[in-house]
mmCIF file with all atom_site columns, C-alpha atoms and ligand atoms in Angstrom:
data_model
loop_
_atom_site.group_PDB
_atom_site.id
_atom_site.type_symbol
_atom_site.label_atom_id
_atom_site.label_alt_id
_atom_site.label_comp_id
_atom_site.label_asym_id
_atom_site.label_entity_id
_atom_site.label_seq_id
_atom_site.pdbx_PDB_ins_code
_atom_site.Cartn_x
_atom_site.Cartn_y
_atom_site.Cartn_z
_atom_site.occupancy
_atom_site.B_iso_or_equiv
_atom_site.pdbx_formal_charge
_atom_site.auth_seq_id
_atom_site.auth_comp_id
_atom_site.auth_asym_id
_atom_site.auth_atom_id
_atom_site.pdbx_PDB_model_num
ATOM   1   C CA  . MET T 1 1   ? -5.571  10.160 32.093  1.00 0.00 ? 1   MET T CA  1
ATOM   2   C CA  . PRO T 1 2   ? -4.060  6.688  31.483  1.00 0.00 ? 2   PRO T CA  1
ATOM   3   C CA  . LYS T 1 3   ? -1.608  5.722  34.231  1.00 0.00 ? 3   LYS T CA  1
ATOM   4   C CA  . TYR T 1 4   ? 1.333   5.440  31.824  1.00 0.00 ? 4   TYR T CA  1
ATOM   5   C CA  . LEU T 1 5   ? 0.935   9.098  30.885  1.00 0.00 ? 5   LEU T CA  1
ATOM   6   C CA  . ALA T 1 6   ? 1.227   10.458 34.402  1.00 0.00 ? 6   ALA T CA  1
ATOM   7   C CA  . GLY T 1 7   ? 4.616   12.159 34.541  1.00 0.00 ? 7   GLY T CA  1
ATOM   8   C CA  . LYS T 1 8   ? 7.289   11.914 31.869  1.00 0.00 ? 8   LYS T CA  1
ATOM   9   C CA  . TYR T 1 9   ? 7.393   9.630  28.856  1.00 0.00 ? 9   TYR T CA  1
ATOM   10  C CA  . SER T 1 10  ? 9.362   6.637  29.923  1.00 0.00 ? 10  SER T CA  1
ATOM   11  C CA  . HIS T 1 11  ? 11.524  4.126  28.146  1.00 0.00 ? 11  HIS T CA  1
ATOM   12  C CA  . SER T 1 12  ? 9.194   1.453  29.477  1.00 0.00 ? 12  SER T CA  1
ATOM   13  C CA  . GLN T 1 13  ? 6.705   2.648  26.823  1.00 0.00 ? 13  GLN T CA  1
ATOM   14  C CA  . ILE T 1 14  ? 9.198   2.315  23.969  1.00 0.00 ? 14  ILE T CA  1
ATOM   15  C CA  . ALA T 1 15  ? 9.881   -1.040 22.342  1.00 0.00 ? 15  ALA T CA  1
ATOM   16  C CA  . GLU T 1 16  ? 12.558  0.171  19.939  1.00 0.00 ? 16  GLU T CA  1
ATOM   17  C CA  . VAL T 1 17  ? 14.189  3.424  18.818  1.00 0.00 ? 17  VAL T CA  1
ATOM   18  C CA  . LEU T 1 18  ? 14.312  3.126  15.030  1.00 0.00 ? 18  LEU T CA  1
ATOM   19  C CA  . ILE T 1 19  ? 16.034  6.435  14.222  1.00 0.00 ? 19  ILE T CA  1
ATOM   20  C CA  . ASP T 1 20  ? 17.838  8.510  16.819  1.00 0.00 ? 20  ASP T CA  1
ATOM   21  C CA  . ALA T 1 21  ? 18.032  12.301 16.955  1.00 0.00 ? 21  ALA T CA  1
ATOM   22  C CA  . PRO T 1 22  ? 21.556  12.715 15.485  1.00 0.00 ? 22  PRO T CA  1
ATOM   23  C CA  . ALA T 1 23  ? 20.625  10.522 12.495  1.00 0.00 ? 23  ALA T CA  1
ATOM   24  C CA  . ILE T 1 24  ? 17.500  12.612 11.872  1.00 0.00 ? 24  ILE T CA  1
ATOM   25  C CA  . GLU T 1 25  ? 19.490  15.823 12.172  1.00 0.00 ? 25  GLU T CA  1
ATOM   26  C CA  . ALA T 1 26  ? 22.035  14.643 9.600   1.00 0.00 ? 26  ALA T CA  1
ATOM   27  C CA  . ARG T 1 27  ? 19.409  13.601 7.039   1.00 0.00 ? 27  ARG T CA  1
ATOM   28  C CA  . VAL T 1 28  ? 17.389  16.792 7.500   1.00 0.00 ? 28  VAL T CA  1
ATOM   29  C CA  . ALA T 1 29  ? 20.577  18.771 6.861   1.00 0.00 ? 29  ALA T CA  1
ATOM   30  C CA  . ASP T 1 30  ? 21.069  16.753 3.632   1.00 0.00 ? 30  ASP T CA  1
ATOM   31  C CA  . LEU T 1 31  ? 17.479  17.462 2.643   1.00 0.00 ? 31  LEU T CA  1
ATOM   32  C CA  . GLY T 1 32  ? 17.886  21.198 3.265   1.00 0.00 ? 32  GLY T CA  1
ATOM   33  C CA  . ALA T 1 33  ? 21.053  21.241 1.167   1.00 0.00 ? 33  ALA T CA  1
ATOM   34  C CA  . ALA T 1 34  ? 19.362  19.361 -1.690  1.00 0.00 ? 34  ALA T CA  1
ATOM   35  C CA  . ILE T 1 35  ? 16.365  21.712 -1.717  1.00 0.00 ? 35  ILE T CA  1
ATOM   36  C CA  . SER T 1 36  ? 18.661  24.768 -1.598  1.00 0.00 ? 36  SER T CA  1
ATOM   37  C CA  . ARG T 1 37  ? 20.581  23.422 -4.585  1.00 0.00 ? 37  ARG T CA  1
ATOM   38  C CA  . ASP T 1 38  ? 17.648  22.138 -6.656  1.00 0.00 ? 38  ASP T CA  1
ATOM   39  C CA  . TYR T 1 39  ? 15.441  25.223 -6.216  1.00 0.00 ? 39  TYR T CA  1
ATOM   40  C CA  . ALA T 1 40  ? 18.199  27.857 -6.455  1.00 0.00 ? 40  ALA T CA  1
ATOM   41  C CA  . GLY T 1 41  ? 16.997  30.831 -8.503  1.00 0.00 ? 41  GLY T CA  1
ATOM   42  C CA  . THR T 1 42  ? 13.344  30.298 -7.478  1.00 0.00 ? 42  THR T CA  1
ATOM   43  C CA  . ILE T 1 43  ? 11.345  30.972 -4.337  1.00 0.00 ? 43  ILE T CA  1
ATOM   44  C CA  . PRO T 1 44  ? 9.720   27.590 -3.711  1.00 0.00 ? 44  PRO T CA  1
ATOM   45  C CA  . LEU T 1 45  ? 6.572   27.273 -1.629  1.00 0.00 ? 45  LEU T CA  1
ATOM   46  C CA  . LEU T 1 46  ? 7.010   24.663 1.055   1.00 0.00 ? 46  LEU T CA  1
ATOM   47  C CA  . VAL T 1 47  ? 3.652   23.176 1.998   1.00 0.00 ? 47  VAL T CA  1
ATOM   48  C CA  . GLY T 1 48  ? 3.522   21.252 5.241   1.00 0.00 ? 48  GLY T CA  1
ATOM   49  C CA  . VAL T 1 49  ? 0.866   18.570 5.605   1.00 0.00 ? 49  VAL T CA  1
ATOM   50  C CA  . LEU T 1 50  ? -0.368  19.091 9.162   1.00 0.00 ? 50  LEU T CA  1
ATOM   51  C CA  . ARG T 1 51  ? 0.061   18.090 11.861  1.00 0.00 ? 51  ARG T CA  1
ATOM   52  C CA  . GLY T 1 52  ? 2.815   15.516 11.660  1.00 0.00 ? 52  GLY T CA  1
ATOM   53  C CA  . CYS T 1 53  ? 5.101   17.718 9.544   1.00 0.00 ? 53  CYS T CA  1
ATOM   54  C CA  . ILE T 1 54  ? 5.675   20.473 12.054  1.00 0.00 ? 54  ILE T CA  1
ATOM   55  C CA  . VAL T 1 55  ? 8.837   19.210 13.745  1.00 0.00 ? 55  VAL T CA  1
ATOM   56  C CA  . LEU T 1 56  ? 10.457  18.325 10.429  1.00 0.00 ? 56  LEU T CA  1
ATOM   57  C CA  . MET T 1 57  ? 9.354   21.629 8.903   1.00 0.00 ? 57  MET T CA  1
ATOM   58  C CA  . ALA T 1 58  ? 10.799  23.679 11.750  1.00 0.00 ? 58  ALA T CA  1
ATOM   59  C CA  . ASP T 1 59  ? 14.157  21.923 11.496  1.00 0.00 ? 59  ASP T CA  1
ATOM   60  C CA  . LEU T 1 60  ? 14.205  21.779 7.694   1.00 0.00 ? 60  LEU T CA  1
ATOM   61  C CA  . LEU T 1 61  ? 13.466  25.486 7.195   1.00 0.00 ? 61  LEU T CA  1
ATOM   62  C CA  . ARG T 1 62  ? 16.614  26.360 9.104   1.00 0.00 ? 62  ARG T CA  1
ATOM   63  C CA  . GLN T 1 63  ? 18.701  24.116 6.830   1.00 0.00 ? 63  GLN T CA  1
ATOM   64  C CA  . ILE T 1 64  ? 17.515  25.826 3.636   1.00 0.00 ? 64  ILE T CA  1
ATOM   65  C CA  . THR T 1 65  ? 19.753  28.635 2.437   1.00 0.00 ? 65  THR T CA  1
ATOM   66  C CA  . ILE T 1 66  ? 17.576  30.120 -0.356  1.00 0.00 ? 66  ILE T CA  1
ATOM   67  C CA  . PRO T 1 67  ? 14.414  32.233 0.047   1.00 0.00 ? 67  PRO T CA  1
ATOM   68  C CA  . VAL T 1 68  ? 11.297  30.113 0.594   1.00 0.00 ? 68  VAL T CA  1
ATOM   69  C CA  . ASN T 1 69  ? 7.626   30.693 1.311   1.00 0.00 ? 69  ASN T CA  1
ATOM   70  C CA  . LEU T 1 70  ? 5.684   28.576 3.769   1.00 0.00 ? 70  LEU T CA  1
ATOM   71  C CA  . ASP T 1 71  ? 2.088   27.379 3.943   1.00 0.00 ? 71  ASP T CA  1
ATOM   72  C CA  . PHE T 1 72  ? 0.194   24.474 5.488   1.00 0.00 ? 72  PHE T CA  1
ATOM   73  C CA  . ILE T 1 73  ? -2.619  22.155 4.548   1.00 0.00 ? 73  ILE T CA  1
ATOM   74  C CA  . ALA T 1 74  ? -4.481  19.777 6.822   1.00 0.00 ? 74  ALA T CA  1
ATOM   75  C CA  . ILE T 1 75  ? -5.823  16.523 5.417   1.00 0.00 ? 75  ILE T CA  1
ATOM   76  C CA  . SER T 1 76  ? -7.349  13.860 7.581   1.00 0.00 ? 76  SER T CA  1
ATOM   77  C CA  . SER T 1 77  ? -6.917  10.233 6.652   1.00 0.00 ? 77  SER T CA  1
ATOM   78  C CA  . TYR T 1 78  ? -6.666  8.403  9.951   1.00 0.00 ? 78  TYR T CA  1
ATOM   79  C CA  . GLY T 1 79  ? -9.117  8.018  12.796  1.00 0.00 ? 79  GLY T CA  1
ATOM   80  C CA  . PRO T 1 80  ? -7.913  7.445  16.331  1.00 0.00 ? 80  PRO T CA  1
ATOM   81  C CA  . THR T 1 81  ? -6.551  4.036  15.361  1.00 0.00 ? 81  THR T CA  1
ATOM   82  C CA  . THR T 1 82  ? -3.325  2.954  13.714  1.00 0.00 ? 82  THR T CA  1
ATOM   83  C CA  . ARG T 1 83  ? -5.003  1.846  10.475  1.00 0.00 ? 83  ARG T CA  1
ATOM   84  C CA  . SER T 1 84  ? -5.781  4.104  7.551   1.00 0.00 ? 84  SER T CA  1
ATOM   85  C CA  . SER T 1 85  ? -9.509  4.587  7.160   1.00 0.00 ? 85  SER T CA  1
ATOM   86  C CA  . GLY T 1 86  ? -9.114  5.424  3.478   1.00 0.00 ? 86  GLY T CA  1
ATOM   87  C CA  . VAL T 1 87  ? -11.322 8.444  4.101   1.00 0.00 ? 87  VAL T CA  1
ATOM   88  C CA  . VAL T 1 88  ? -9.533  11.640 3.094   1.00 0.00 ? 88  VAL T CA  1
ATOM   89  C CA  . ARG T 1 89  ? -10.831 15.184 3.558   1.00 0.00 ? 89  ARG T CA  1
ATOM   90  C CA  . ILE T 1 90  ? -9.422  18.716 3.651   1.00 0.00 ? 90  ILE T CA  1
ATOM   91  C CA  . GLN T 1 91  ? -9.600  20.232 7.103   1.00 0.00 ? 91  GLN T CA  1
ATOM   92  C CA  . LYS T 1 92  ? -7.558  23.341 6.314   1.00 0.00 ? 92  LYS T CA  1
ATOM   93  C CA  . ASP T 1 93  ? -6.754  24.571 2.818   1.00 0.00 ? 93  ASP T CA  1
ATOM   94  C CA  . LEU T 1 94  ? -3.754  26.621 1.655   1.00 0.00 ? 94  LEU T CA  1
ATOM   95  C CA  . GLU T 1 95  ? -3.846  30.378 2.049   1.00 0.00 ? 95  GLU T CA  1
ATOM   96  C CA  . THR T 1 96  ? -1.467  30.891 -0.902  1.00 0.00 ? 96  THR T CA  1
ATOM   97  C CA  . SER T 1 97  ? -2.305  30.720 -4.604  1.00 0.00 ? 97  SER T CA  1
ATOM   98  C CA  . ILE T 1 98  ? 0.009   28.106 -6.107  1.00 0.00 ? 98  ILE T CA  1
ATOM   99  C CA  . GLU T 1 99  ? -0.595  28.863 -9.786  1.00 0.00 ? 99  GLU T CA  1
ATOM   100 C CA  . GLY T 1 100 ? 2.817   29.155 -11.449 1.00 0.00 ? 100 GLY T CA  1
ATOM   101 C CA  . ARG T 1 101 ? 4.666   28.388 -8.202  1.00 0.00 ? 101 ARG T CA  1
ATOM   102 C CA  . HIS T 1 102 ? 7.238   25.716 -7.479  1.00 0.00 ? 102 HIS T CA  1
ATOM   103 C CA  . VAL T 1 103 ? 5.515   23.739 -4.724  1.00 0.00 ? 103 VAL T CA  1
ATOM   104 C CA  . LEU T 1 104 ? 7.194   21.207 -2.466  1.00 0.00 ? 104 LEU T CA  1
ATOM   105 C CA  . LEU T 1 105 ? 4.917   19.210 -0.187  1.00 0.00 ? 105 LEU T CA  1
ATOM   106 C CA  . ILE T 1 106 ? 6.550   18.228 3.080   1.00 0.00 ? 106 ILE T CA  1
ATOM   107 C CA  . GLU T 1 107 ? 5.307   15.071 4.835   1.00 0.00 ? 107 GLU T CA  1
ATOM   108 C CA  . ASP T 1 108 ? 6.397   13.272 7.973   1.00 0.00 ? 108 ASP T CA  1
ATOM   109 C CA  . ILE T 1 109 ? 5.483   9.844  6.559   1.00 0.00 ? 109 ILE T CA  1
ATOM   110 C CA  . VAL T 1 110 ? 4.143   8.277  3.379   1.00 0.00 ? 110 VAL T CA  1
ATOM   111 C CA  . ASP T 1 111 ? 2.376   5.066  4.244   1.00 0.00 ? 111 ASP T CA  1
ATOM   112 C CA  . THR T 1 112 ? -0.472  3.915  1.986   1.00 0.00 ? 112 THR T CA  1
ATOM   113 C CA  . GLY T 1 113 ? -0.046  7.103  -0.071  1.00 0.00 ? 113 GLY T CA  1
ATOM   114 C CA  . LEU T 1 114 ? -3.806  7.759  0.042   1.00 0.00 ? 114 LEU T CA  1
ATOM   115 C CA  . THR T 1 115 ? -3.406  11.141 1.731   1.00 0.00 ? 115 THR T CA  1
ATOM   116 C CA  . LEU T 1 116 ? -0.714  12.278 -0.633  1.00 0.00 ? 116 LEU T CA  1
ATOM   117 C CA  . GLY T 1 117 ? -2.359  10.882 -3.757  1.00 0.00 ? 117 GLY T CA  1
ATOM   118 C CA  . TYR T 1 118 ? -5.473  12.881 -3.024  1.00 0.00 ? 118 TYR T CA  1
ATOM   119 C CA  . THR T 1 119 ? -3.552  16.020 -2.044  1.00 0.00 ? 119 THR T CA  1
ATOM   120 C CA  . LEU T 1 120 ? -1.353  15.924 -5.142  1.00 0.00 ? 120 LEU T CA  1
ATOM   121 C CA  . ARG T 1 121 ? -4.339  15.531 -7.468  1.00 0.00 ? 121 ARG T CA  1
ATOM   122 C CA  . MET T 1 122 ? -6.051  18.478 -5.852  1.00 0.00 ? 122 MET T CA  1
ATOM   123 C CA  . LEU T 1 123 ? -2.960  20.709 -5.945  1.00 0.00 ? 123 LEU T CA  1
ATOM   124 C CA  . ARG T 1 124 ? -2.096  19.752 -9.517  1.00 0.00 ? 124 ARG T CA  1
ATOM   125 C CA  . SER T 1 125 ? -5.469  21.076 -10.652 1.00 0.00 ? 125 SER T CA  1
ATOM   126 C CA  . ARG T 1 126 ? -4.390  24.513 -9.384  1.00 0.00 ? 126 ARG T CA  1
ATOM   127 C CA  . LYS T 1 127 ? -1.619  24.629 -12.035 1.00 0.00 ? 127 LYS T CA  1
ATOM   128 C CA  . PRO T 1 128 ? 1.630   24.989 -10.090 1.00 0.00 ? 128 PRO T CA  1
ATOM   129 C CA  . ALA T 1 129 ? 4.849   25.367 -12.150 1.00 0.00 ? 129 ALA T CA  1
ATOM   130 C CA  . SER T 1 130 ? 6.081   22.216 -10.410 1.00 0.00 ? 130 SER T CA  1
ATOM   131 C CA  . LEU T 1 131 ? 4.812   19.962 -7.659  1.00 0.00 ? 131 LEU T CA  1
ATOM   132 C CA  . ALA T 1 132 ? 7.041   17.576 -5.727  1.00 0.00 ? 132 ALA T CA  1
ATOM   133 C CA  . VAL T 1 133 ? 7.124   15.725 -2.429  1.00 0.00 ? 133 VAL T CA  1
ATOM   134 C CA  . GLY T 1 134 ? 9.685   15.470 0.347   1.00 0.00 ? 134 GLY T CA  1
ATOM   135 C CA  . THR T 1 135 ? 9.126   13.103 3.245   1.00 0.00 ? 135 THR T CA  1
ATOM   136 C CA  . LEU T 1 136 ? 11.007  12.201 6.366   1.00 0.00 ? 136 LEU T CA  1
ATOM   137 C CA  . LEU T 1 137 ? 9.821   8.585  6.359   1.00 0.00 ? 137 LEU T CA  1
ATOM   138 C CA  . ASP T 1 138 ? 8.796   6.251  3.560   1.00 0.00 ? 138 ASP T CA  1
ATOM   139 C CA  . LYS T 1 139 ? 7.034   2.992  4.409   1.00 0.00 ? 139 LYS T CA  1
ATOM   140 C CA  . PRO T 1 140 ? 6.824   1.351  0.957   1.00 0.00 ? 140 PRO T CA  1
ATOM   141 C CA  . ALA T 1 141 ? 5.516   -2.001 2.264   1.00 0.00 ? 141 ALA T CA  1
ATOM   142 C CA  . ARG T 1 142 ? 2.076   -0.472 2.826   1.00 0.00 ? 142 ARG T CA  1
ATOM   143 C CA  . ARG T 1 143 ? 1.785   1.583  -0.349  1.00 0.00 ? 143 ARG T CA  1
ATOM   144 C CA  . LEU T 1 144 ? -1.583  1.422  -2.139  1.00 0.00 ? 144 LEU T CA  1
ATOM   145 C CA  . VAL T 1 145 ? -1.089  4.439  -4.404  1.00 0.00 ? 145 VAL T CA  1
ATOM   146 C CA  . ASP T 1 146 ? 2.013   4.960  -6.524  1.00 0.00 ? 146 ASP T CA  1
ATOM   147 C CA  . ILE T 1 147 ? 3.670   8.198  -5.405  1.00 0.00 ? 147 ILE T CA  1
ATOM   148 C CA  . ASP T 1 148 ? 6.794   9.832  -6.847  1.00 0.00 ? 148 ASP T CA  1
ATOM   149 C CA  . LEU T 1 149 ? 8.925   10.960 -3.884  1.00 0.00 ? 149 LEU T CA  1
ATOM   150 C CA  . LYS T 1 150 ? 11.510  13.540 -4.929  1.00 0.00 ? 150 LYS T CA  1
ATOM   151 C CA  . TYR T 1 151 ? 13.134  13.476 -1.500  1.00 0.00 ? 151 TYR T CA  1
ATOM   152 C CA  . ARG T 1 152 ? 12.963  11.021 1.355   1.00 0.00 ? 152 ARG T CA  1
ATOM   153 C CA  . CYS T 1 153 ? 15.165  10.854 4.406   1.00 0.00 ? 153 CYS T CA  1
ATOM   154 C CA  . PHE T 1 154 ? 14.546  7.283  5.567   1.00 0.00 ? 154 PHE T CA  1
ATOM   155 C CA  . GLU T 1 155 ? 12.857  4.105  4.350   1.00 0.00 ? 155 GLU T CA  1
ATOM   156 C CA  . ILE T 1 156 ? 11.343  2.233  7.274   1.00 0.00 ? 156 ILE T CA  1
ATOM   157 C CA  . PRO T 1 157 ? 9.850   -1.246 7.735   1.00 0.00 ? 157 PRO T CA  1
ATOM   158 C CA  . ASP T 1 158 ? 6.141   -1.878 8.250   1.00 0.00 ? 158 ASP T CA  1
ATOM   159 C CA  . LYS T 1 159 ? 6.018   -0.827 11.902  1.00 0.00 ? 159 LYS T CA  1
ATOM   160 C CA  . PHE T 1 160 ? 3.804   1.800  13.511  1.00 0.00 ? 160 PHE T CA  1
ATOM   161 C CA  . VAL T 1 161 ? 6.151   4.596  14.546  1.00 0.00 ? 161 VAL T CA  1
ATOM   162 C CA  . VAL T 1 162 ? 5.811   7.725  16.669  1.00 0.00 ? 162 VAL T CA  1
ATOM   163 C CA  . GLY T 1 163 ? 7.966   10.711 17.604  1.00 0.00 ? 163 GLY T CA  1
ATOM   164 C CA  . TYR T 1 164 ? 9.470   13.704 15.773  1.00 0.00 ? 164 TYR T CA  1
ATOM   165 C CA  . GLY T 1 165 ? 5.969   14.875 14.883  1.00 0.00 ? 165 GLY T CA  1
ATOM   166 C CA  . LEU T 1 166 ? 4.278   11.488 14.446  1.00 0.00 ? 166 LEU T CA  1
ATOM   167 C CA  . ASP T 1 167 ? 1.588   10.579 16.921  1.00 0.00 ? 167 ASP T CA  1
ATOM   168 C CA  . PHE T 1 168 ? -0.389  7.753  18.394  1.00 0.00 ? 168 PHE T CA  1
ATOM   169 C CA  . ASP T 1 169 ? -3.784  9.113  19.414  1.00 0.00 ? 169 ASP T CA  1
ATOM   170 C CA  . GLN T 1 170 ? -2.328  12.664 19.389  1.00 0.00 ? 170 GLN T CA  1
ATOM   171 C CA  . LEU T 1 171 ? 0.478   11.745 21.788  1.00 0.00 ? 171 LEU T CA  1
ATOM   172 C CA  . TYR T 1 172 ? 4.243   11.226 21.444  1.00 0.00 ? 172 TYR T CA  1
ATOM   173 C CA  . ARG T 1 173 ? 4.726   13.914 18.777  1.00 0.00 ? 173 ARG T CA  1
ATOM   174 C CA  . ASN T 1 174 ? 7.270   15.646 21.006  1.00 0.00 ? 174 ASN T CA  1
ATOM   175 C CA  . LEU T 1 175 ? 9.680   12.729 21.284  1.00 0.00 ? 175 LEU T CA  1
ATOM   176 C CA  . PRO T 1 176 ? 12.930  13.841 19.557  1.00 0.00 ? 176 PRO T CA  1
ATOM   177 C CA  . PHE T 1 177 ? 13.456  10.433 17.865  1.00 0.00 ? 177 PHE T CA  1
ATOM   178 C CA  . ILE T 1 178 ? 11.439  7.913  15.834  1.00 0.00 ? 178 ILE T CA  1
ATOM   179 C CA  . CYS T 1 179 ? 10.416  4.844  17.796  1.00 0.00 ? 179 CYS T CA  1
ATOM   180 C CA  . VAL T 1 180 ? 8.032   1.910  18.066  1.00 0.00 ? 180 VAL T CA  1
ATOM   181 C CA  . LEU T 1 181 ? 5.820   1.756  21.143  1.00 0.00 ? 181 LEU T CA  1
ATOM   182 C CA  . ARG T 1 182 ? 5.232   -1.345 23.196  1.00 0.00 ? 182 ARG T CA  1
ATOM   183 C CA  . PRO T 1 183 ? 2.269   -3.238 21.698  1.00 0.00 ? 183 PRO T CA  1
ATOM   184 C CA  . GLU T 1 184 ? 0.314   -3.194 24.988  1.00 0.00 ? 184 GLU T CA  1
ATOM   185 C CA  . LEU T 1 185 ? -0.025  0.621  24.693  1.00 0.00 ? 185 LEU T CA  1
ATOM   186 C CA  . TYR T 1 186 ? -2.137  0.279  21.554  1.00 0.00 ? 186 TYR T CA  1
ATOM   187 C CA  . SER T 1 187 ? -4.816  -1.849 23.185  1.00 0.00 ? 187 SER T CA  1
HETATM 188 C C1  . PRP I 2 .   ? -0.315  10.843 8.620   1.00 0.00 ? 1   PRP I C1  1
HETATM 189 C C2  . PRP I 2 .   ? 0.886   11.441 7.923   1.00 0.00 ? 1   PRP I C2  1
HETATM 190 C C3  . PRP I 2 .   ? 0.464   11.497 6.489   1.00 0.00 ? 1   PRP I C3  1
HETATM 191 C C4  . PRP I 2 .   ? -0.484  10.333 6.375   1.00 0.00 ? 1   PRP I C4  1
HETATM 192 C C5  . PRP I 2 .   ? 0.243   9.204  5.742   1.00 0.00 ? 1   PRP I C5  1
HETATM 193 O O1  . PRP I 2 .   ? -1.190  11.874 8.911   1.00 0.00 ? 1   PRP I O1  1
HETATM 194 O O2  . PRP I 2 .   ? 1.213   12.711 8.406   1.00 0.00 ? 1   PRP I O2  1
HETATM 195 O O3  . PRP I 2 .   ? -0.203  12.694 6.182   1.00 0.00 ? 1   PRP I O3  1
HETATM 196 O O4  . PRP I 2 .   ? -0.878  9.951  7.693   1.00 0.00 ? 1   PRP I O4  1
HETATM 197 O O5  . PRP I 2 .   ? -0.603  8.107  5.610   1.00 0.00 ? 1   PRP I O5  1
HETATM 198 P P1  . PRP I 2 .   ? -1.039  7.506  4.204   1.00 0.00 ? 1   PRP I P1  1
HETATM 199 O O6  . PRP I 2 .   ? 0.175   7.489  3.325   1.00 0.00 ? 1   PRP I O6  1
HETATM 200 O O7  . PRP I 2 .   ? -1.509  6.128  4.578   1.00 0.00 ? 1   PRP I O7  1
HETATM 201 O O8  . PRP I 2 .   ? -2.125  8.366  3.660   1.00 0.00 ? 1   PRP I O8  1
HETATM 202 P P2  . PRP I 2 .   ? -2.401  11.736 9.927   1.00 0.00 ? 1   PRP I P2  1
HETATM 203 O O9  . PRP I 2 .   ? -3.666  11.682 9.131   1.00 0.00 ? 1   PRP I O9  1
HETATM 204 O O10 . PRP I 2 .   ? -2.107  10.646 10.909  1.00 0.00 ? 1   PRP I O10 1
HETATM 205 O O11 . PRP I 2 .   ? -2.433  13.143 10.636  1.00 0.00 ? 1   PRP I O11 1
HETATM 206 P P3  . PRP I 2 .   ? -1.303  13.921 11.476  1.00 0.00 ? 1   PRP I P3  1
HETATM 207 O O12 . PRP I 2 .   ? -0.278  14.405 10.478  1.00 0.00 ? 1   PRP I O12 1
HETATM 208 O O13 . PRP I 2 .   ? -2.072  15.030 12.097  1.00 0.00 ? 1   PRP I O13 1
HETATM 209 O O14 . PRP I 2 .   ? -0.709  12.969 12.487  1.00 0.00 ? 1   PRP I O14 1
#
């Protein structure tokens, strides 16, 4: 185990907190209200893109006041580095048929858009009644694929961020805020 991981996460590992927990909570509440309003009269299927979505999904579900269904899909786009490999594959498919359903994909972050572009094309071929995307974070500076985001909580600059579900090398997902790590941790 690396020395910096022995014991608790420490502020010495964090260069900058970009979005604190109360700010996330407020925007997730807004997102839940918007979904409840926009999908009223339907039972939308929320599809979480694993694994980064899980913290957002858990909080968002409890802010939605209409009936919803829940499913997950796992798509891999990144290796153990901070750069997108451009290689996208399905690791876990949906268990729900989406034909005729109102589907809302829930992402933690849209970066290059490669993951989402691929996922949307695949899901569209299954003939949902509607297909839209909601994301916690949008990093437009790195976009390679044009993606229509129906909902987004925050636009962020081109910095590698962790916390609130987002990882570096499968760590830091459990931080309750979005932050930038000290550069020496990446090497
Ligand atoms: C992250 C994130 C998105 C994707 C965004 O997932 O959750 O799915 O990368 O990047 P892109 O817009 O450049 O495609 P990752 O593959 O890191 O897996 P994780 O959710 O398990 O952390």
